[in-house]
PDB file of N, CA and C in Angstrom:
ATOM      1  N   LEU A   1       0.870  -1.138  -0.333  1.00  0.00           N
ATOM      2  CA  LEU A   1       0.032  -0.248  -0.449  1.00  0.00           C
ATOM      3  C   LEU A   1       1.035   1.084   0.286  1.00  0.00           C
ATOM      4  N   PHE A   2       1.721   1.012   0.799  1.00  0.00           N
ATOM      5  CA  PHE A   2       2.722   2.388   0.961  1.00  0.00           C
ATOM      6  C   PHE A   2       3.017   3.277  -0.286  1.00  0.00           C
ATOM      7  N   SER A   3       3.413   1.930  -0.855  1.00  0.00           N
ATOM      8  CA  SER A   3       4.804   1.625  -2.082  1.00  0.00           C
ATOM      9  C   SER A   3       3.517   1.813  -3.110  1.00  0.00           C
ATOM     10  N   THR A   4       2.137   2.159  -3.269  1.00  0.00           N
ATOM     11  CA  THR A   4       1.113   2.510  -4.537  1.00  0.00           C
ATOM     12  C   THR A   4       1.269   4.056  -4.310  1.00  0.00           C
ATOM     13  N   LEU A   5       1.124   4.709  -2.879  1.00  0.00           N
ATOM     14  CA  LEU A   5       0.349   5.649  -2.639  1.00  0.00           C
ATOM     15  C   LEU A   5       1.461   6.511  -2.926  1.00  0.00           C
ATOM     16  N   HIS A   6       3.390   6.057  -2.718  1.00  0.00           N
ATOM     17  CA  HIS A   6       4.591   6.523  -2.989  1.00  0.00           C
ATOM     18  C   HIS A   6       4.409   7.158  -4.786  1.00  0.00           C
ATOM     19  N   PHE A   7       4.136   5.887  -5.184  1.00  0.00           N
ATOM     20  CA  PHE A   7       3.926   5.861  -6.109  1.00  0.00           C
ATOM     21  C   PHE A   7       3.301   7.140  -6.787  1.00  0.00           C
ATOM     22  N   LEU A   8       1.489   6.943  -6.673  1.00  0.00           N
ATOM     23  CA  LEU A   8       0.967   7.968  -6.931  1.00  0.00           C
ATOM     24  C   LEU A   8       1.487   9.777  -6.503  1.00  0.00           C
ATOM     25  N   ASN A   9       1.798   9.693  -5.521  1.00  0.00           N
ATOM     26  CA  ASN A   9       2.643  10.685  -4.819  1.00  0.00           C
ATOM     27  C   ASN A   9       3.556  11.340  -6.086  1.00  0.00           C
ATOM     28  N   VAL A  10       4.139  10.751  -6.566  1.00  0.00           N
ATOM     29  CA  VAL A  10       5.459  10.468  -7.594  1.00  0.00           C
ATOM     30  C   VAL A  10       5.043  11.412  -8.430  1.00  0.00           C
ATOM     31  N   LEU A  11       3.923  10.582  -8.934  1.00  0.00           N
ATOM     32  CA  LEU A  11       3.881  11.218 -10.893  1.00  0.00           C
ATOM     33  C   LEU A  11       3.108  12.098 -10.485  1.00  0.00           C
ATOM     34  N   VAL A  12       2.090  12.360  -9.528  1.00  0.00           N
ATOM     35  CA  VAL A  12       0.945  13.121  -8.986  1.00  0.00           C
ATOM     36  C   VAL A  12       2.191  14.376  -9.698  1.00  0.00           C
ATOM     37  N   SER A  13       3.166  15.079  -9.345  1.00  0.00           N
ATOM     38  CA  SER A  13       4.176  16.164  -8.798  1.00  0.00           C
ATOM     39  C   SER A  13       4.728  16.523 -10.063  1.00  0.00           C
ATOM     40  N   ARG A  14       4.462  14.960 -10.931  1.00  0.00           N
ATOM     41  CA  ARG A  14       5.321  14.927 -12.717  1.00  0.00           C
ATOM     42  C   ARG A  14       4.649  15.368 -13.412  1.00  0.00           C
ATOM     43  N   ILE A  15       3.631  15.641 -12.878  1.00  0.00           N
ATOM     44  CA  ILE A  15       2.538  15.667 -14.368  1.00  0.00           C
ATOM     45  C   ILE A  15       1.997  17.131 -14.453  1.00  0.00           C
ATOM     46  N   THR A  16       2.215  17.366 -15.211  1.00  0.00           N
ATOM     47  CA  THR A  16       0.831  18.784 -15.901  1.00  0.00           C
ATOM     48  C   THR A  16      -0.671  18.501 -17.002  1.00  0.00           C
ATOM     49  N   ILE A  17      -1.187  18.746 -16.739  1.00  0.00           N
ATOM     50  CA  ILE A  17      -2.142  18.518 -17.819  1.00  0.00           C
ATOM     51  C   ILE A  17      -3.118  19.764 -19.105  1.00  0.00           C
ATOM     52  N   ILE A  18      -2.729  19.361 -20.071  1.00  0.00           N
ATOM     53  CA  ILE A  18      -3.587  20.599 -21.087  1.00  0.00           C
ATOM     54  C   ILE A  18      -4.584  20.057 -21.425  1.00  0.00           C
ATOM     55  N   LYS A  19      -5.859  21.053 -21.790  1.00  0.00           N
ATOM     56  CA  LYS A  19      -6.909  20.485 -22.750  1.00  0.00           C
ATOM     57  C   LYS A  19      -6.663  21.480 -24.016  1.00  0.00           C
ATOM     58  N   ASP A  20      -6.700  19.927 -25.098  1.00  0.00           N
ATOM     59  CA  ASP A  20      -6.362  20.078 -25.998  1.00  0.00           C
ATOM     60  C   ASP A  20      -7.241  20.371 -27.500  1.00  0.00           C
ATOM     61  N   THR A  21      -6.797  21.826 -27.850  1.00  0.00           N
ATOM     62  CA  THR A  21      -8.194  22.466 -28.602  1.00  0.00           C
ATOM     63  C   THR A  21      -8.386  21.826 -29.506  1.00  0.00           C
ATOM     64  N   LYS A  22      -7.217  21.682 -30.657  1.00  0.00           N
ATOM     65  CA  LYS A  22      -7.279  21.024 -31.018  1.00  0.00           C
ATOM     66  C   LYS A  22      -9.144  19.684 -31.986  1.00  0.00           C
ATOM     67  N   VAL A  23      -9.078  19.202 -30.731  1.00  0.00           N
ATOM     68  CA  VAL A  23     -10.400  17.933 -31.172  1.00  0.00           C
ATOM     69  C   VAL A  23     -10.970  18.083 -29.234  1.00  0.00           C
ATOM     70  N   PRO A  24     -12.385  17.218 -29.916  1.00  0.00           N
ATOM     71  CA  PRO A  24     -13.158  17.361 -28.871  1.00  0.00           C
ATOM     72  C   PRO A  24     -12.989  16.234 -27.702  1.00  0.00           C
ATOM     73  N   ASN A  25     -12.683  16.821 -26.596  1.00  0.00           N
ATOM     74  CA  ASN A  25     -12.168  15.720 -24.759  1.00  0.00           C
ATOM     75  C   ASN A  25     -11.045  15.282 -25.003  1.00  0.00           C
ATOM     76  N   ALA A  26     -10.118  16.334 -25.611  1.00  0.00           N
ATOM     77  CA  ALA A  26      -8.601  15.970 -25.569  1.00  0.00           C
ATOM     78  C   ALA A  26      -7.997  16.537 -24.850  1.00  0.00           C
ATOM     79  N   CYS A  27      -6.875  15.904 -24.511  1.00  0.00           N
ATOM     80  CA  CYS A  27      -5.789  16.115 -23.306  1.00  0.00           C
ATOM     81  C   CYS A  27      -4.900  15.811 -23.056  1.00  0.00           C
ATOM     82  N   LEU A  28      -3.790  16.152 -23.222  1.00  0.00           N
ATOM     83  CA  LEU A  28      -2.029  16.285 -23.326  1.00  0.00           C
ATOM     84  C   LEU A  28      -1.579  16.476 -21.982  1.00  0.00           C
ATOM     85  N   PHE A  29      -1.786  14.812 -22.182  1.00  0.00           N
ATOM     86  CA  PHE A  29      -0.439  14.515 -20.404  1.00  0.00           C
ATOM     87  C   PHE A  29       0.847  15.258 -20.486  1.00  0.00           C
ATOM     88  N   THR A  30       1.783  16.046 -19.917  1.00  0.00           N
ATOM     89  CA  THR A  30       2.768  15.814 -19.621  1.00  0.00           C
ATOM     90  C   THR A  30       4.183  14.712 -18.626  1.00  0.00           C
ATOM     91  N   LEU A  31       4.094  14.652 -18.810  1.00  0.00           N
ATOM     92  CA  LEU A  31       5.064  13.190 -17.699  1.00  0.00           C
ATOM     93  C   LEU A  31       6.867  13.661 -17.441  1.00  0.00           C
ATOM     94  N   ASN A  32       7.589  14.227 -16.105  1.00  0.00           N
ATOM     95  CA  ASN A  32       8.356  14.498 -16.667  1.00  0.00           C
ATOM     96  C   ASN A  32       8.984  13.573 -16.102  1.00  0.00           C
ATOM     97  N   LYS A  33      10.445  13.604 -16.395  1.00  0.00           N
ATOM     98  CA  LYS A  33      12.090  12.553 -16.384  1.00  0.00           C
ATOM     99  C   LYS A  33      10.975  11.205 -15.881  1.00  0.00           C
ATOM    100  N   GLU A  34      10.428  10.618 -17.340  1.00  0.00           N
ATOM    101  CA  GLU A  34       9.965   9.741 -17.319  1.00  0.00           C
ATOM    102  C   GLU A  34      10.363   9.004 -18.987  1.00  0.00           C
ATOM    103  N   ASP A  35       9.524   7.750 -19.525  1.00  0.00           N
ATOM    104  CA  ASP A  35      10.321   7.665 -20.838  1.00  0.00           C
ATOM    105  C   ASP A  35       9.198   6.681 -21.771  1.00  0.00           C
ATOM    106  N   HIS A  36      10.362   5.974 -22.372  1.00  0.00           N
ATOM    107  CA  HIS A  36       9.490   5.424 -23.220  1.00  0.00           C
ATOM    108  C   HIS A  36       8.182   3.851 -22.159  1.00  0.00           C
ATOM    109  N   THR A  37       9.038   3.613 -21.235  1.00  0.00           N
ATOM    110  CA  THR A  37       8.222   1.995 -20.856  1.00  0.00           C
ATOM    111  C   THR A  37       7.545   2.564 -20.099  1.00  0.00           C
ATOM    112  N   LEU A  38       6.769   3.203 -19.199  1.00  0.00           N
ATOM    113  CA  LEU A  38       5.879   4.768 -19.085  1.00  0.00           C
ATOM    114  C   LEU A  38       4.807   5.114 -20.018  1.00  0.00           C
ATOM    115  N   GLY A  39       5.645   5.346 -20.933  1.00  0.00           N
ATOM    116  CA  GLY A  39       4.077   6.265 -21.619  1.00  0.00           C
ATOM    117  C   GLY A  39       3.530   5.006 -22.671  1.00  0.00           C
ATOM    118  N   ASN A  40       4.781   3.670 -22.883  1.00  0.00           N
ATOM    119  CA  ASN A  40       3.615   2.227 -23.759  1.00  0.00           C
ATOM    120  C   ASN A  40       2.478   1.776 -23.020  1.00  0.00           C
ATOM    121  N   ILE A  41       3.224   1.542 -20.998  1.00  0.00           N
ATOM    122  CA  ILE A  41       1.958   1.099 -20.368  1.00  0.00           C
ATOM    123  C   ILE A  41       1.119   1.593 -20.129  1.00  0.00           C
ATOM    124  N   ILE A  42       1.419   2.877 -19.903  1.00  0.00           N
ATOM    125  CA  ILE A  42      -0.611   3.820 -20.255  1.00  0.00           C
ATOM    126  C   ILE A  42      -1.402   3.278 -20.889  1.00  0.00           C
ATOM    127  N   ARG A  43      -0.538   3.555 -22.553  1.00  0.00           N
ATOM    128  CA  ARG A  43      -1.180   4.242 -23.495  1.00  0.00           C
ATOM    129  C   ARG A  43      -1.741   2.167 -23.984  1.00  0.00           C
ATOM    130  N   GLN A  44      -1.204   2.133 -23.641  1.00  0.00           N
ATOM    131  CA  GLN A  44      -1.593   0.402 -23.716  1.00  0.00           C
ATOM    132  C   GLN A  44      -3.006   0.150 -22.943  1.00  0.00           C
ATOM    133  N   GLN A  45      -3.061   0.496 -21.664  1.00  0.00           N
ATOM    134  CA  GLN A  45      -3.691   0.741 -20.438  1.00  0.00           C
ATOM    135  C   GLN A  45      -4.834   1.293 -20.816  1.00  0.00           C
ATOM    136  N   LEU A  46      -5.003   2.750 -21.173  1.00  0.00           N
ATOM    137  CA  LEU A  46      -6.594   3.702 -22.704  1.00  0.00           C
ATOM    138  C   LEU A  46      -7.223   2.654 -23.122  1.00  0.00           C
ATOM    139  N   LEU A  47      -5.738   2.276 -23.869  1.00  0.00           N
ATOM    140  CA  LEU A  47      -6.628   1.608 -24.985  1.00  0.00           C
ATOM    141  C   LEU A  47      -7.462   0.458 -24.914  1.00  0.00           C
ATOM    142  N   LYS A  48      -7.280  -0.012 -23.688  1.00  0.00           N
ATOM    143  CA  LYS A  48      -7.955  -1.364 -23.596  1.00  0.00           C
ATOM    144  C   LYS A  48      -9.814   0.154 -22.722  1.00  0.00           C
ATOM    145  N   ASP A  49      -9.833   0.465 -22.914  1.00  0.00           N
ATOM    146  CA  ASP A  49     -11.103   1.939 -22.223  1.00  0.00           C
ATOM    147  C   ASP A  49     -11.445   1.852 -23.361  1.00  0.00           C
ATOM    148  N   PRO A  50     -13.544   0.229 -23.419  1.00  0.00           N
ATOM    149  CA  PRO A  50     -13.784   1.300 -25.273  1.00  0.00           C
ATOM    150  C   PRO A  50     -14.350   3.231 -25.177  1.00  0.00           C
ATOM    151  N   GLN A  51     -14.239   3.676 -23.746  1.00  0.00           N
ATOM    152  CA  GLN A  51     -14.938   5.236 -23.300  1.00  0.00           C
ATOM    153  C   GLN A  51     -13.371   5.876 -23.977  1.00  0.00           C
ATOM    154  N   VAL A  52     -12.385   5.447 -24.476  1.00  0.00           N
ATOM    155  CA  VAL A  52     -11.134   6.057 -25.015  1.00  0.00           C
ATOM    156  C   VAL A  52     -10.582   5.904 -26.280  1.00  0.00           C
ATOM    157  N   LEU A  53     -10.954   7.568 -27.090  1.00  0.00           N
ATOM    158  CA  LEU A  53     -10.814   7.071 -28.218  1.00  0.00           C
ATOM    159  C   LEU A  53      -9.681   6.852 -29.142  1.00  0.00           C
ATOM    160  N   PHE A  54      -8.739   7.534 -28.934  1.00  0.00           N
ATOM    161  CA  PHE A  54      -7.969   8.437 -29.486  1.00  0.00           C
ATOM    162  C   PHE A  54      -6.829   8.007 -28.012  1.00  0.00           C
ATOM    163  N   ALA A  55      -5.063   7.002 -27.846  1.00  0.00           N
ATOM    164  CA  ALA A  55      -4.068   6.846 -26.514  1.00  0.00           C
ATOM    165  C   ALA A  55      -3.110   7.232 -27.237  1.00  0.00           C
ATOM    166  N   GLY A  56      -2.176   7.903 -27.793  1.00  0.00           N
ATOM    167  CA  GLY A  56      -1.275   8.116 -28.018  1.00  0.00           C
ATOM    168  C   GLY A  56       0.548   9.109 -26.428  1.00  0.00           C
ATOM    169  N   TYR A  57       0.912   8.281 -27.639  1.00  0.00           N
ATOM    170  CA  TYR A  57       2.208   9.146 -26.761  1.00  0.00           C
ATOM    171  C   TYR A  57       4.048   9.381 -27.334  1.00  0.00           C
ATOM    172  N   LYS A  58       3.890  10.862 -27.086  1.00  0.00           N
ATOM    173  CA  LYS A  58       5.322  10.935 -27.411  1.00  0.00           C
ATOM    174  C   LYS A  58       6.907  11.065 -26.681  1.00  0.00           C
ATOM    175  N   VAL A  59       7.958  10.887 -27.747  1.00  0.00           N
ATOM    176  CA  VAL A  59       9.091  12.024 -26.327  1.00  0.00           C
ATOM    177  C   VAL A  59       9.490  12.854 -27.271  1.00  0.00           C
ATOM    178  N   PRO A  60       9.122  13.962 -26.951  1.00  0.00           N
ATOM    179  CA  PRO A  60      10.204  15.020 -27.929  1.00  0.00           C
ATOM    180  C   PRO A  60      10.712  15.256 -28.078  1.00  0.00           C
ATOM    181  N   HIS A  61      11.814  14.958 -27.576  1.00  0.00           N
ATOM    182  CA  HIS A  61      13.382  14.768 -28.064  1.00  0.00           C
ATOM    183  C   HIS A  61      14.628  14.074 -27.547  1.00  0.00           C
ATOM    184  N   PRO A  62      15.128  13.292 -27.837  1.00  0.00           N
ATOM    185  CA  PRO A  62      16.156  11.541 -27.472  1.00  0.00           C
ATOM    186  C   PRO A  62      16.563  12.739 -25.993  1.00  0.00           C
ATOM    187  N   LEU A  63      16.927  14.383 -25.652  1.00  0.00           N
ATOM    188  CA  LEU A  63      18.371  14.307 -25.350  1.00  0.00           C
ATOM    189  C   LEU A  63      16.973  15.472 -23.628  1.00  0.00           C
ATOM    190  N   GLU A  64      15.726  15.754 -23.803  1.00  0.00           N
ATOM    191  CA  GLU A  64      15.027  16.106 -22.509  1.00  0.00           C
ATOM    192  C   GLU A  64      13.894  14.055 -21.822  1.00  0.00           C
ATOM    193  N   HIS A  65      14.005  14.559 -20.716  1.00  0.00           N
ATOM    194  CA  HIS A  65      13.953  13.172 -20.243  1.00  0.00           C
ATOM    195  C   HIS A  65      12.015  13.803 -19.759  1.00  0.00           C
ATOM    196  N   LYS A  66      10.730  13.504 -20.387  1.00  0.00           N
ATOM    197  CA  LYS A  66       9.639  13.376 -20.362  1.00  0.00           C
ATOM    198  C   LYS A  66       8.859  12.697 -21.844  1.00  0.00           C
ATOM    199  N   ILE A  67       7.877  12.762 -20.931  1.00  0.00           N
ATOM    200  CA  ILE A  67       6.644  12.467 -22.182  1.00  0.00           C
ATOM    201  C   ILE A  67       5.494  12.676 -22.016  1.00  0.00           C
ATOM    202  N   VAL A  68       4.328  12.415 -24.050  1.00  0.00           N
ATOM    203  CA  VAL A  68       3.491  14.165 -23.371  1.00  0.00           C
ATOM    204  C   VAL A  68       2.588  12.656 -24.120  1.00  0.00           C
ATOM    205  N   ILE A  69       1.791  12.532 -23.471  1.00  0.00           N
ATOM    206  CA  ILE A  69       0.282  11.620 -23.693  1.00  0.00           C
ATOM    207  C   ILE A  69      -1.060  12.012 -23.554  1.00  0.00           C
ATOM    208  N   ARG A  70      -1.361  11.681 -25.183  1.00  0.00           N
ATOM    209  CA  ARG A  70      -2.630  12.462 -25.917  1.00  0.00           C
ATOM    210  C   ARG A  70      -3.751  11.422 -25.838  1.00  0.00           C
ATOM    211  N   VAL A  71      -5.455  11.895 -25.056  1.00  0.00           N
ATOM    212  CA  VAL A  71      -6.167  11.728 -24.753  1.00  0.00           C
ATOM    213  C   VAL A  71      -7.707  11.388 -25.455  1.00  0.00           C
ATOM    214  N   GLN A  72      -7.615  11.258 -25.657  1.00  0.00           N
ATOM    215  CA  GLN A  72      -8.983  11.583 -26.644  1.00  0.00           C
ATOM    216  C   GLN A  72     -10.673  10.503 -26.560  1.00  0.00           C
ATOM    217  N   THR A  73     -11.653  10.750 -25.559  1.00  0.00           N
ATOM    218  CA  THR A  73     -12.446  10.247 -24.655  1.00  0.00           C
ATOM    219  C   THR A  73     -13.867  10.244 -25.187  1.00  0.00           C
ATOM    220  N   THR A  74     -14.535  10.014 -25.365  1.00  0.00           N
ATOM    221  CA  THR A  74     -16.267  10.392 -25.766  1.00  0.00           C
ATOM    222  C   THR A  74     -16.665  10.985 -24.699  1.00  0.00           C
ATOM    223  N   PRO A  75     -18.202  11.693 -25.117  1.00  0.00           N
ATOM    224  CA  PRO A  75     -17.838  13.080 -24.904  1.00  0.00           C
ATOM    225  C   PRO A  75     -18.667  12.973 -23.182  1.00  0.00           C
ATOM    226  N   ASP A  76     -19.220  11.506 -23.023  1.00  0.00           N
ATOM    227  CA  ASP A  76     -19.766  11.526 -21.257  1.00  0.00           C
ATOM    228  C   ASP A  76     -18.368  11.311 -20.546  1.00  0.00           C
ATOM    229  N   TYR A  77     -17.476  11.197 -21.172  1.00  0.00           N
ATOM    230  CA  TYR A  77     -15.910  11.228 -20.714  1.00  0.00           C
ATOM    231  C   TYR A  77     -15.367  11.317 -20.710  1.00  0.00           C
ATOM    232  N   SER A  78     -13.919  12.269 -18.825  1.00  0.00           N
ATOM    233  CA  SER A  78     -13.617  13.311 -19.484  1.00  0.00           C
ATOM    234  C   SER A  78     -11.943  12.331 -19.871  1.00  0.00           C
ATOM    235  N   PRO A  79     -10.721  12.858 -20.143  1.00  0.00           N
ATOM    236  CA  PRO A  79      -9.783  12.595 -20.688  1.00  0.00           C
ATOM    237  C   PRO A  79      -8.954  13.073 -19.149  1.00  0.00           C
ATOM    238  N   GLN A  80      -8.870  12.871 -18.049  1.00  0.00           N
ATOM    239  CA  GLN A  80      -8.505  13.039 -16.690  1.00  0.00           C
ATOM    240  C   GLN A  80      -8.731  11.839 -16.492  1.00  0.00           C
ATOM    241  N   GLU A  81     -10.421  11.886 -16.152  1.00  0.00           N
ATOM    242  CA  GLU A  81     -11.115  10.563 -15.371  1.00  0.00           C
ATOM    243  C   GLU A  81     -10.774   8.958 -16.542  1.00  0.00           C
ATOM    244  N   ALA A  82     -10.164   9.285 -17.397  1.00  0.00           N
ATOM    245  CA  ALA A  82      -9.718   7.804 -18.058  1.00  0.00           C
ATOM    246  C   ALA A  82      -8.016   7.905 -17.763  1.00  0.00           C
ATOM    247  N   PHE A  83      -7.146   8.872 -17.611  1.00  0.00           N
ATOM    248  CA  PHE A  83      -6.118   8.504 -16.864  1.00  0.00           C
ATOM    249  C   PHE A  83      -5.980   8.559 -15.670  1.00  0.00           C
ATOM    250  N   THR A  84      -7.019   9.046 -14.588  1.00  0.00           N
ATOM    251  CA  THR A  84      -6.715   8.436 -13.565  1.00  0.00           C
ATOM    252  C   THR A  84      -7.200   7.143 -13.722  1.00  0.00           C
ATOM    253  N   ASN A  85      -8.389   5.790 -14.706  1.00  0.00           N
ATOM    254  CA  ASN A  85      -9.004   4.794 -14.058  1.00  0.00           C
ATOM    255  C   ASN A  85      -7.623   4.404 -14.782  1.00  0.00           C
ATOM    256  N   ALA A  86      -6.822   4.452 -15.925  1.00  0.00           N
ATOM    257  CA  ALA A  86      -6.304   3.234 -16.695  1.00  0.00           C
ATOM    258  C   ALA A  86      -4.862   3.698 -15.353  1.00  0.00           C
ATOM    259  N   ILE A  87      -4.461   4.212 -14.564  1.00  0.00           N
ATOM    260  CA  ILE A  87      -3.001   4.935 -13.669  1.00  0.00           C
ATOM    261  C   ILE A  87      -3.492   3.679 -12.766  1.00  0.00           C
ATOM    262  N   THR A  88      -4.981   4.025 -12.221  1.00  0.00           N
ATOM    263  CA  THR A  88      -5.645   2.380 -10.991  1.00  0.00           C
ATOM    264  C   THR A  88      -5.387   1.364 -11.206  1.00  0.00           C
ATOM    265  N   ASP A  89      -5.926   0.813 -12.368  1.00  0.00           N
ATOM    266  CA  ASP A  89      -6.171  -0.407 -12.528  1.00  0.00           C
ATOM    267  C   ASP A  89      -4.333  -0.738 -13.214  1.00  0.00           C
ATOM    268  N   LEU A  90      -3.119   0.157 -13.490  1.00  0.00           N
ATOM    269  CA  LEU A  90      -2.064  -0.418 -13.669  1.00  0.00           C
ATOM    270  C   LEU A  90      -1.540  -0.504 -12.333  1.00  0.00           C
ATOM    271  N   ILE A  91      -1.852   0.083 -11.402  1.00  0.00           N
ATOM    272  CA  ILE A  91      -0.940  -0.856  -9.650  1.00  0.00           C
ATOM    273  C   ILE A  91      -2.024  -0.814  -8.823  1.00  0.00           C
ATOM    274  N   SER A  92      -3.084  -2.082  -9.891  1.00  0.00           N
ATOM    275  CA  SER A  92      -3.892  -3.290  -9.865  1.00  0.00           C
ATOM    276  C   SER A  92      -3.262  -4.234  -9.988  1.00  0.00           C
ATOM    277  N   GLU A  93      -2.862  -4.306 -10.837  1.00  0.00           N
ATOM    278  CA  GLU A  93      -2.455  -5.136 -11.933  1.00  0.00           C
ATOM    279  C   GLU A  93      -0.762  -5.424 -11.419  1.00  0.00           C
ATOM    280  N   LEU A  94       0.056  -4.385 -10.875  1.00  0.00           N
ATOM    281  CA  LEU A  94       1.424  -4.733 -10.463  1.00  0.00           C
ATOM    282  C   LEU A  94       1.638  -5.005  -9.552  1.00  0.00           C
ATOM    283  N   SER A  95       0.017  -4.550  -8.581  1.00  0.00           N
ATOM    284  CA  SER A  95       0.548  -5.490  -6.877  1.00  0.00           C
ATOM    285  C   SER A  95       0.024  -6.913  -7.500  1.00  0.00           C
ATOM    286  N   LEU A  96      -0.985  -7.323  -8.188  1.00  0.00           N
ATOM    287  CA  LEU A  96      -1.186  -8.572  -8.058  1.00  0.00           C
ATOM    288  C   LEU A  96      -0.312  -9.219  -8.288  1.00  0.00           C
ATOM    289  N   LEU A  97       0.784  -8.637  -9.476  1.00  0.00           N
ATOM    290  CA  LEU A  97       1.505  -9.937 -10.892  1.00  0.00           C
ATOM    291  C   LEU A  97       2.739  -9.194  -8.569  1.00  0.00           C
ATOM    292  N   GLU A  98       3.381  -8.545  -7.889  1.00  0.00           N
ATOM    293  CA  GLU A  98       3.982  -8.496  -7.308  1.00  0.00           C
ATOM    294  C   GLU A  98       3.767  -9.690  -6.131  1.00  0.00           C
ATOM    295  N   GLU A  99       2.712  -9.352  -5.658  1.00  0.00           N
ATOM    296  CA  GLU A  99       1.642 -10.739  -5.174  1.00  0.00           C
ATOM    297  C   GLU A  99       2.049 -12.274  -5.262  1.00  0.00           C
ATOM    298  N   ARG A 100       1.825 -12.127  -6.738  1.00  0.00           N
ATOM    299  CA  ARG A 100       2.505 -13.604  -7.586  1.00  0.00           C
ATOM    300  C   ARG A 100       3.229 -13.924  -7.311  1.00  0.00           C
ATOM    301  N   PHE A 101       3.995 -13.260  -7.182  1.00  0.00           N
ATOM    302  CA  PHE A 101       5.948 -13.083  -8.030  1.00  0.00           C
ATOM    303  C   PHE A 101       5.977 -13.444  -6.102  1.00  0.00           C
ATOM    304  N   ARG A 102       5.731 -12.769  -4.436  1.00  0.00           N
ATOM    305  CA  ARG A 102       6.149 -13.185  -3.726  1.00  0.00           C
ATOM    306  C   ARG A 102       5.377 -14.710  -3.505  1.00  0.00           C
ATOM    307  N   VAL A 103       4.223 -14.515  -4.301  1.00  0.00           N
ATOM    308  CA  VAL A 103       4.339 -16.846  -3.517  1.00  0.00           C
ATOM    309  C   VAL A 103       5.400 -17.518  -3.934  1.00  0.00           C
ATOM    310  N   ALA A 104       5.226 -17.017  -5.205  1.00  0.00           N
ATOM    311  CA  ALA A 104       6.008 -17.598  -6.059  1.00  0.00           C
ATOM    312  C   ALA A 104       7.611 -17.639  -5.612  1.00  0.00           C
ATOM    313  N   ILE A 105       8.101 -16.928  -5.322  1.00  0.00           N
ATOM    314  CA  ILE A 105       9.444 -17.311  -4.770  1.00  0.00           C
ATOM    315  C   ILE A 105       9.077 -17.908  -3.010  1.00  0.00           C
ATOM    316  N   LYS A 106       7.904 -17.801  -2.012  1.00  0.00           N
ATOM    317  CA  LYS A 106       8.042 -18.181  -1.318  1.00  0.00           C
ATOM    318  C   LYS A 106       8.311 -19.496  -1.162  1.00  0.00           C
ATOM    319  N   ASP A 107       6.976 -19.949  -2.792  1.00  0.00           N
ATOM    320  CA  ASP A 107       7.051 -21.531  -2.629  1.00  0.00           C
ATOM    321  C   ASP A 107       8.384 -22.853  -2.523  1.00  0.00           C
ATOM    322  N   LYS A 108       9.232 -21.524  -3.930  1.00  0.00           N
ATOM    323  CA  LYS A 108      10.448 -22.522  -4.519  1.00  0.00           C
ATOM    324  C   LYS A 108      11.571 -22.224  -3.851  1.00  0.00           C
ATOM    325  N   GLN A 109      11.252 -21.573  -2.523  1.00  0.00           N
ATOM    326  CA  GLN A 109      11.905 -21.576  -0.505  1.00  0.00           C
ATOM    327  C   GLN A 109      11.972 -23.129   0.019  1.00  0.00           C
ATOM    328  N   GLU A 110      10.512 -23.445   0.294  1.00  0.00           N
ATOM    329  CA  GLU A 110       9.923 -23.901   0.822  1.00  0.00           C
ATOM    330  C   GLU A 110       9.866 -25.468   0.178  1.00  0.00           C
ATOM    331  N   GLY A 111      10.620 -25.223  -1.068  1.00  0.00           N
ATOM    332  CA  GLY A 111      10.589 -26.818  -1.806  1.00  0.00           C
ATOM    333  C   GLY A 111       8.849 -27.442  -2.851  1.00  0.00           C
ATOM    334  N   ILE A 112       8.027 -26.194  -2.588  1.00  0.00           N
ATOM    335  CA  ILE A 112       6.370 -26.062  -3.528  1.00  0.00           C
ATOM    336  C   ILE A 112       7.268 -25.956  -4.375  1.00  0.00           C
ATOM    337  N   GLU A 113       6.580 -27.145  -6.080  1.00  0.00           N
ATOM    338  CA  GLU A 113       6.330 -26.620  -6.982  1.00  0.00           C
ATOM    339  C   GLU A 113       5.301 -25.930  -7.436  1.00  0.00           C
TER     340      GLU A 113
END
């Protein structure tokens, strides 16, 4: 739980949100001090949401350590809501993976296959 809250606090402190005026229901989320690793996993999670019409990311320049994620949603669902739900779902998936990994290590140490 602590690591999840810590991750959220760190992520929130590194993010800026700008409304995209070129298309309806779209925002640009800039994540500082992040790279393709987080950009791709967030994009993939966003695309699992049926109310997300578009999700993509870019690294503006290789020497800049930031990513820009563009999210467009259906009219009754905000991009901020989609982004928050994607992050929450990712944290849940990673927590489950961590728990399964710990159980597998414990089973291996105890000789259970």
